[in-house]
Amino acid sequence: MPHRPVLRFAPSPNGFLHLGHAYSALLNQRHAADLDGRLLLRLEDIDTTRCKPEYEAAIYRDLSWIGLEWEEPVRRQSDHFDAYADALRQLDAMGLIRRSVASRREIREAAARASAEGRPWPRDPDGAPLFGGDEVILDPTEIRRRRREEPQALRLDTKAALARLGDAPRWLETGAGHRQEIVADPLVWGDVVLARKETPTSYHLSVVVDDALQGVSHVVRGRDLLQATAIHRLLQELLRLPAPEYHHHRLILDESGRKLSKSAASTGLAELRKTGATPEDIRNLVALADDKAADTPFSA
Ligand code: GLU
């Protein structure tokens, strides 16, 4: 019997869920039903300082309320740091890991100084300044001191990684309303962090390891992660993990056209429930029924 498709909704318990999460979760549910697939829930809680048990409890409450059903057990990423460490070791053994000591703030400040002096600093698709090497930012004595005394961040040497593969990875994308093959351009992200001083993994690394371990065949998530897929595909190729099919859906925006934030109460699911909204109202608010054409899977 062929394997059933596997989908997952993967929120981070670092705030309360809002309409944007409801849309993503319900769309995952609809795709799973259309494909006769399974739906998993994964808690992406690698940032143990920002993730809290009360947010996790609220995730279960809010998702049950809107009618989501998922398979148990729920995978909690903080229980699996060893799996991510193992993937990191493999990349290190390939010579693709670069160590760095400059902090995010120092990179930001150096970029701001350069821009102020009329030397624009390259930025990643999310607008964060790229890391060009510790030596661009810090003096050699300080670099040596930190390398001796402090834990270091581990970054992917993206150029070397791509060179090792030869060909740029590709992926199947259905988010634009038709099936298309996208050629990944991971270089736009520079040498992404795969593990930080304070967190032994990163979003990119753990999402790729988990999607493979959980047999995820269809990733349905927001368009804000479309470009990050280039890094995910690169890591999958390096680690010889299967490539899921991707569907990056439209984002739910506020009245001024901005992405919803976890701190804006007016679009929070718990808040809406308190003011008398029903699960049906939530479906209407995110216009789930209206976008059958654009947000439909194409591999059924
Ligand atoms: N945990 C991510 C978020 O909350 C989603 C990751 C994914 O779907 O790949 O934005």
Coordinates of C-alpha atoms and ligand atoms in Angstrom, one line a residue:
M1 CA 0.0 0.0 0.0
P2 CA 1.4 3.4 -0.8
H3 CA 2.3 5.7 2.1
R4 CA -0.3 8.2 3.0
P5 CA 0.8 11.9 2.6
V6 CA 1.9 13.5 5.9
L7 CA 1.3 17.1 6.7
R8 CA 2.2 19.1 9.8
F9 CA 1.3 22.4 11.5
A10 CA 4.4 23.6 13.4
P11 CA 3.8 26.7 15.6
S12 CA 6.3 28.0 18.1
P13 CA 4.9 28.3 21.7
N14 CA 6.4 31.8 22.2
G15 CA 3.1 33.7 22.1
F16 CA -0.6 33.3 21.5
L17 CA -2.0 32.1 18.2
H18 CA -3.7 34.6 15.9
L19 CA -5.8 34.5 12.7
G20 CA -2.7 33.9 10.6
H21 CA -2.0 30.6 12.5
A22 CA -5.6 29.6 12.3
Y23 CA -5.5 30.0 8.5
S24 CA -2.3 28.0 8.2
A25 CA -3.6 25.2 10.5
L26 CA -7.0 25.0 8.8
L27 CA -5.3 25.0 5.3
N28 CA -3.1 22.2 6.5
Q29 CA -6.2 20.4 7.6
R30 CA -7.9 20.9 4.3
H31 CA -4.9 19.8 2.2
A32 CA -4.6 16.7 4.4
A33 CA -8.2 15.9 3.8
D34 CA -8.0 16.5 0.1
L35 CA -4.9 14.3 -0.2
D36 CA -6.3 11.7 2.2
G37 CA -3.2 12.4 4.4
R38 CA -2.3 12.5 8.0
L39 CA -2.0 15.7 10.0
L40 CA 0.7 16.2 12.7
L41 CA 1.3 18.9 15.2
R42 CA 4.9 19.9 16.0
L43 CA 5.9 22.4 18.7
E44 CA 9.0 24.4 17.5
D45 CA 10.3 25.3 20.9
I46 CA 14.1 25.3 20.5
D47 CA 14.2 28.9 22.0
T48 CA 13.7 27.7 25.6
T49 CA 13.9 31.3 26.9
R50 CA 10.9 32.6 24.8
C51 CA 8.8 29.4 24.7
K52 CA 6.5 28.9 27.7
P53 CA 4.2 26.1 28.9
E54 CA 1.2 28.5 29.1
Y55 CA 1.6 29.3 25.3
E56 CA 1.8 25.5 24.6
A57 CA -1.4 24.9 26.6
A58 CA -3.1 27.8 24.7
I59 CA -2.0 26.3 21.4
Y60 CA -3.9 23.0 22.2
R61 CA -6.9 25.0 23.4
D62 CA -7.1 27.3 20.4
L63 CA -6.5 24.7 17.8
S64 CA -9.1 22.3 19.3
W65 CA -11.5 25.2 19.4
I66 CA -11.2 25.9 15.7
G67 CA -11.7 22.2 15.0
L68 CA -8.2 21.0 14.3
E69 CA -7.5 17.4 14.9
W70 CA -3.9 16.0 14.9
E71 CA -2.2 12.8 15.7
E72 CA -0.6 12.1 19.0
P73 CA 2.1 12.2 20.2
V74 CA 3.0 15.8 19.4
R75 CA 6.7 16.2 18.7
R76 CA 8.3 18.8 20.9
Q77 CA 11.6 20.0 19.4
S78 CA 13.3 20.7 22.8
D79 CA 13.1 16.9 23.4
H80 CA 15.2 16.2 20.4
F81 CA 18.3 18.4 20.6
D82 CA 20.4 15.2 20.1
A83 CA 18.9 14.6 16.6
Y84 CA 19.9 18.1 15.5
A85 CA 23.4 17.7 17.0
D86 CA 23.8 14.6 15.0
A87 CA 22.9 16.5 11.8
L88 CA 25.4 19.2 12.7
R89 CA 28.1 16.7 13.2
Q90 CA 27.5 15.3 9.7
L91 CA 27.8 18.8 8.2
D92 CA 30.9 19.4 10.2
A93 CA 32.5 16.2 9.0
M94 CA 31.8 17.4 5.5
G95 CA 33.8 20.6 6.3
L96 CA 30.8 22.8 5.8
I97 CA 30.6 24.4 9.2
R98 CA 32.1 27.8 9.9
R99 CA 32.6 29.0 13.5
S100 CA 31.9 32.7 14.4
V101 CA 32.0 34.9 17.5
A102 CA 30.5 38.2 16.4
S103 CA 27.1 38.7 17.9
R104 CA 23.9 39.6 16.0
R105 CA 24.0 43.0 17.5
E106 CA 27.6 43.6 16.4
I107 CA 26.8 42.5 12.9
R108 CA 23.7 44.9 12.9
E109 CA 25.8 47.8 14.2
A110 CA 28.6 47.2 11.7
A111 CA 26.0 47.2 8.9
A112 CA 24.4 50.4 10.2
R113 CA 27.8 52.1 10.3
A114 CA 28.7 51.0 6.8
S115 CA 25.4 52.1 5.4
A116 CA 25.7 55.5 7.2
E117 CA 29.1 55.9 5.4
G118 CA 27.5 55.2 2.1
R119 CA 28.7 51.6 1.8
P120 CA 25.5 49.5 1.6
W121 CA 25.8 46.2 3.4
P122 CA 24.3 43.1 1.8
R123 CA 21.1 41.8 3.5
D124 CA 19.2 38.6 3.5
P125 CA 15.6 38.3 2.2
D126 CA 14.3 39.1 5.7
G127 CA 16.3 42.3 5.8
A128 CA 19.0 41.1 8.3
P129 CA 22.6 42.0 7.5
L130 CA 24.6 39.1 6.1
F131 CA 27.6 37.8 8.0
G132 CA 30.8 38.4 6.1
G133 CA 33.3 37.0 8.7
D134 CA 34.4 37.9 12.2
E135 CA 37.4 39.7 10.8
V136 CA 35.2 42.2 9.0
I137 CA 33.8 43.3 12.4
L138 CA 36.2 42.6 15.2
D139 CA 39.9 43.1 15.6
P140 CA 42.2 40.0 15.5
T141 CA 43.0 40.0 19.3
E142 CA 39.4 40.1 20.2
I143 CA 38.6 37.3 17.8
R144 CA 41.3 35.2 19.3
R145 CA 40.2 35.9 22.9
R146 CA 36.6 35.0 22.2
R147 CA 37.6 31.8 20.3
R148 CA 39.6 30.8 23.4
E149 CA 37.1 31.8 26.0
E150 CA 33.6 31.8 24.6
P151 CA 31.2 29.3 23.0
Q152 CA 30.9 30.0 19.2
A153 CA 28.0 30.1 16.8
L154 CA 28.1 27.4 14.1
R155 CA 27.2 28.6 10.6
L156 CA 26.8 26.8 7.3
D157 CA 29.4 27.7 4.8
T158 CA 26.7 28.2 2.1
K159 CA 29.0 28.7 -0.8
A160 CA 31.0 25.6 -0.1
A161 CA 27.8 23.6 0.5
L162 CA 26.4 24.6 -2.8
A163 CA 29.7 23.9 -4.5
R164 CA 29.7 20.4 -3.0
L165 CA 26.3 19.7 -4.6
G166 CA 27.3 21.1 -8.0
D167 CA 23.7 21.8 -9.0
A168 CA 21.4 24.2 -7.2
P169 CA 18.6 22.3 -5.4
R170 CA 15.1 22.6 -6.7
W171 CA 11.7 22.2 -5.2
L172 CA 8.1 21.6 -6.2
E173 CA 5.9 24.6 -5.2
T174 CA 2.1 24.8 -5.5
G175 CA 1.5 28.1 -3.6
A176 CA 1.0 30.2 -6.7
G177 CA -2.0 28.1 -7.8
H178 CA -0.2 25.8 -10.1
R179 CA 2.7 23.4 -9.8
Q180 CA 6.1 24.9 -10.5
E181 CA 9.7 23.9 -10.0
I182 CA 11.7 26.5 -8.2
V183 CA 15.5 26.7 -8.3
A184 CA 16.8 27.4 -4.9
D185 CA 19.1 30.4 -4.4
P186 CA 20.6 29.7 -0.9
L187 CA 23.4 32.2 -1.4
V188 CA 21.1 35.1 -0.7
W189 CA 21.0 34.0 3.0
G190 CA 24.8 34.0 3.4
D191 CA 26.3 31.8 6.0
V192 CA 23.2 31.0 8.1
V193 CA 23.5 30.2 11.7
L194 CA 22.8 26.5 12.4
A195 CA 23.5 26.6 16.2
R196 CA 23.9 29.5 18.5
K197 CA 25.9 30.0 21.7
E198 CA 22.7 29.7 23.7
T199 CA 20.7 27.3 21.5
P200 CA 22.3 24.1 20.2
T201 CA 20.3 24.2 16.9
S202 CA 18.4 26.7 14.7
Y203 CA 15.0 26.9 13.0
H204 CA 16.5 25.8 9.6
L205 CA 18.3 22.8 10.9
S206 CA 15.6 21.4 13.2
V207 CA 12.7 22.0 10.7
V208 CA 14.6 20.0 8.1
V209 CA 15.6 17.2 10.4
D210 CA 12.1 16.9 11.8
D211 CA 10.3 17.0 8.5
A212 CA 12.4 14.0 7.4
L213 CA 12.1 12.1 10.7
Q214 CA 8.3 12.6 10.7
G215 CA 8.0 11.6 7.0
V216 CA 6.4 14.9 6.1
S217 CA 5.6 14.8 2.4
H218 CA 3.7 18.1 2.0
V219 CA 4.8 21.3 3.8
V220 CA 2.0 23.9 3.9
R221 CA 3.1 27.2 5.5
G222 CA 3.1 30.9 5.1
R223 CA 4.7 32.8 2.1
D224 CA 7.0 34.5 4.6
L225 CA 9.0 31.2 4.6
L226 CA 9.1 30.8 0.8
Q227 CA 12.7 32.1 0.5
A228 CA 13.9 30.1 3.5
T229 CA 13.0 27.0 1.6
A230 CA 16.2 27.5 -0.4
I231 CA 18.2 26.8 2.8
H232 CA 16.0 23.9 3.7
R233 CA 16.5 22.3 0.3
L234 CA 20.2 22.8 0.5
L235 CA 20.3 21.1 4.0
Q236 CA 18.1 18.3 2.8
E237 CA 20.4 17.5 -0.1
L238 CA 23.6 17.7 2.1
L239 CA 22.0 15.4 4.7
R240 CA 20.4 13.2 2.1
L241 CA 16.9 13.7 3.3
P242 CA 13.9 13.5 1.1
A243 CA 12.4 16.7 -0.3
P244 CA 8.8 17.3 0.6
E245 CA 6.5 19.2 -1.8
Y246 CA 5.9 22.8 -0.7
H247 CA 2.8 25.0 -0.6
H248 CA 3.5 28.6 0.6
H249 CA 0.2 30.2 1.3
R250 CA -0.9 33.8 1.3
L251 CA -0.5 35.7 4.6
I252 CA -3.3 37.1 6.7
L253 CA -2.6 40.8 7.0
D254 CA -3.9 43.5 9.3
E255 CA -5.8 46.6 8.1
S256 CA -2.6 48.4 7.3
G257 CA -1.3 45.5 5.3
R258 CA 1.2 44.3 7.9
K259 CA 1.8 40.7 9.0
L260 CA -0.1 39.8 12.2
S261 CA 2.0 39.8 15.3
K262 CA 1.7 37.5 18.3
S263 CA 1.2 40.5 20.6
A264 CA -1.7 42.1 18.8
A265 CA -4.7 41.1 20.9
S266 CA -7.4 42.0 18.4
T267 CA -6.5 39.2 16.1
G268 CA -5.7 36.6 18.8
L269 CA -7.8 33.5 18.8
A270 CA -8.3 33.4 22.5
E271 CA -9.3 37.1 22.5
L272 CA -11.8 36.5 19.6
R273 CA -13.3 33.6 21.5
K274 CA -13.7 35.7 24.6
T275 CA -15.6 38.4 22.7
G276 CA -18.1 35.7 21.4
A277 CA -16.6 34.7 18.0
T278 CA -17.4 31.1 16.9
P279 CA -15.1 28.7 15.0
E280 CA -17.2 29.5 11.9
D281 CA -16.5 33.2 12.4
I282 CA -12.8 32.4 12.4
R283 CA -13.1 30.5 9.1
N284 CA -14.9 33.5 7.6
L285 CA -12.4 36.0 9.0
V286 CA -9.6 34.2 7.2
A287 CA -11.8 33.7 4.1
L288 CA -10.9 30.0 4.1
A289 CA -13.8 29.2 1.8
D290 CA -13.0 31.9 -0.8
D291 CA -9.6 30.8 -1.9
K292 CA -10.2 27.3 -3.0
A293 CA -8.5 28.1 -6.3
A294 CA -5.2 29.7 -5.1
D295 CA -4.6 27.6 -2.0
T296 CA -5.5 24.1 -3.3
P297 CA -3.0 21.3 -3.5
F298 CA -2.1 20.1 -6.9
S299 CA -0.7 16.7 -6.4
A300 CA -3.9 14.8 -5.5
Ligands
GLU1 N1 7.7 27.4 13.6 C1 7.5 28.2 12.4 C2 6.7 29.4 12.7 O1 6.0 29.4 13.7 C3 6.9 27.5 11.2 C4 7.9 26.6 10.6 C5 7.4 25.9 9.4 O2 6.2 25.7 9.1 O3 8.3 25.4 8.7 O4 6.7 30.4 12.0

